[in-house]
Amino acid sequence: MTTTTGMRIGEIAERSGVTPRTIRYYEELGLLPRAERAQGKHRTYTEVDIERLRELTRLRDLLGLSLDELRSMIVAEEVRADVRQRFHETDSREERLDLLDRAQPHIETQLGLVRRRLAELQELEGELLERRKLLQRRRRELNGP
Amino acid sequence: MTTTTGMRIGEIAERSGVTPRTIRYYEELGLLPRAERAQGKHRTYTEVDIERLRELTRLRDLLGLSLDELRSMIVAEEVRADVRQRFHETDSREERLDLLDRAQPHIETQLGLVRRRLAELQELEGELLERRKLLQRRRRELNGP
DNA sequence: TGATAATCTGACGTTGACGTAAAGATGAGC
DNA sequence: GCTCATCTTTACGTCAACGTCAGATTATCA
């Protein structure tokens, strides 16, 4: 084992930039899988969970998605640990292909959203640059003769 | 006069994709200048106000800014109608330069935010592309011999 | 082993960004 | 001038996304 000591909620909260309350809330909403409770009642996490949390907050903030929209994108399903496990545990080529097939559309959906946002932001950037140019031109007109 | 008939709140609301309530709320918060009340009690708007509203909602949605943050960026001040008017009405070169000088930083601030967002989104896009590649590779591995 | 810190599960509180309903005022068209 | 749609202010309602507090439980460590 490396760092797989199993972190508790406070640690992964801090390391992923949210509060414990947020983590419990996301779990309740189904955005995070129900955390394992190692030998006690306390939730236990790994590095993978930190990655997942960061990804959630990124999609939330960068794409402006509500938690409901996040869930209905089945972001939850996609990376979900047990899916990966099933993938590794099964010997069936068919089941593996099926799992891959189901992951693909989610990525495409996200890519679509990201690119629309990118386009909109680039348009905004363009207009801001225009304005800046205009300002500078006016300034030159006032300063020059 | 061209289209300067003076629109009422319902019209500019629809044309800018918000509700009348939102417009009054933004006015109350100082995000929009207090609308003129032509000869009566009803608020009166022009095309400029539509542009302004669209810009506000864009900054709000694309940059994820709260209304408070929007206001404190003095987005309100910058495009504000009376500023433009002062610019055109004054004969003083100094005052004009001053107005230009004060407009510039706001644009720079916004450009900064837009570009940070762009960078973050591009990073996200990159990671999604990575994942897609990985999926496709695995699929080939399963299909090919 | 006992004290101290962190976590647990409810459950109620808060905040931002509007929605909505009431009751009266305004205005465009006939 | 009358009517009906639109607008006015005022005020309470709502919803998402957590914050916060209480009281009990669990882990860590001197």
mmCIF file of C-alpha atoms (C1' of nucleotides) in Angstrom, chain D residues 9-30:
data_model
loop_
_atom_site.group_PDB
_atom_site.id
_atom_site.type_symbol
_atom_site.label_atom_id
_atom_site.label_comp_id
_atom_site.label_asym_id
_atom_site.label_seq_id
_atom_site.Cartn_x
_atom_site.Cartn_y
_atom_site.Cartn_z
ATOM 1 C "C1'" DT D 9 -44.894 49.116 -5.957
ATOM 2 C "C1'" DT D 10 -44.967 46.163 -1.961
ATOM 3 C "C1'" DA D 11 -44.411 42.038 0.077
ATOM 4 C "C1'" DC D 12 -44.341 37.430 0.880
ATOM 5 C "C1'" DG D 13 -42.953 32.736 -1.345
ATOM 6 C "C1'" DT D 14 -39.620 29.484 -3.382
ATOM 7 C "C1'" DC D 15 -35.787 26.687 -4.634
ATOM 8 C "C1'" DA D 16 -31.095 25.110 -4.833
ATOM 9 C "C1'" DA D 17 -26.973 24.478 -2.405
ATOM 10 C "C1'" DC D 18 -25.248 24.222 1.130
ATOM 11 C "C1'" DG D 19 -24.314 26.195 6.576
ATOM 12 C "C1'" DT D 20 -24.905 25.298 11.260
ATOM 13 C "C1'" DC D 21 -26.151 23.307 15.560
ATOM 14 C "C1'" DA D 22 -27.232 19.407 18.786
ATOM 15 C "C1'" DG D 23 -26.342 15.266 20.785
ATOM 16 C "C1'" DA D 24 -24.451 10.918 20.287
ATOM 17 C "C1'" DT D 25 -20.516 7.947 18.442
ATOM 18 C "C1'" DT D 26 -15.928 6.882 17.040
ATOM 19 C "C1'" DA D 27 -10.998 7.311 16.442
ATOM 20 C "C1'" DT D 28 -6.286 8.888 18.035
ATOM 21 C "C1'" DC D 29 -2.753 9.204 21.186
ATOM 22 C "C1'" DA D 30 -0.321 10.639 25.421
#
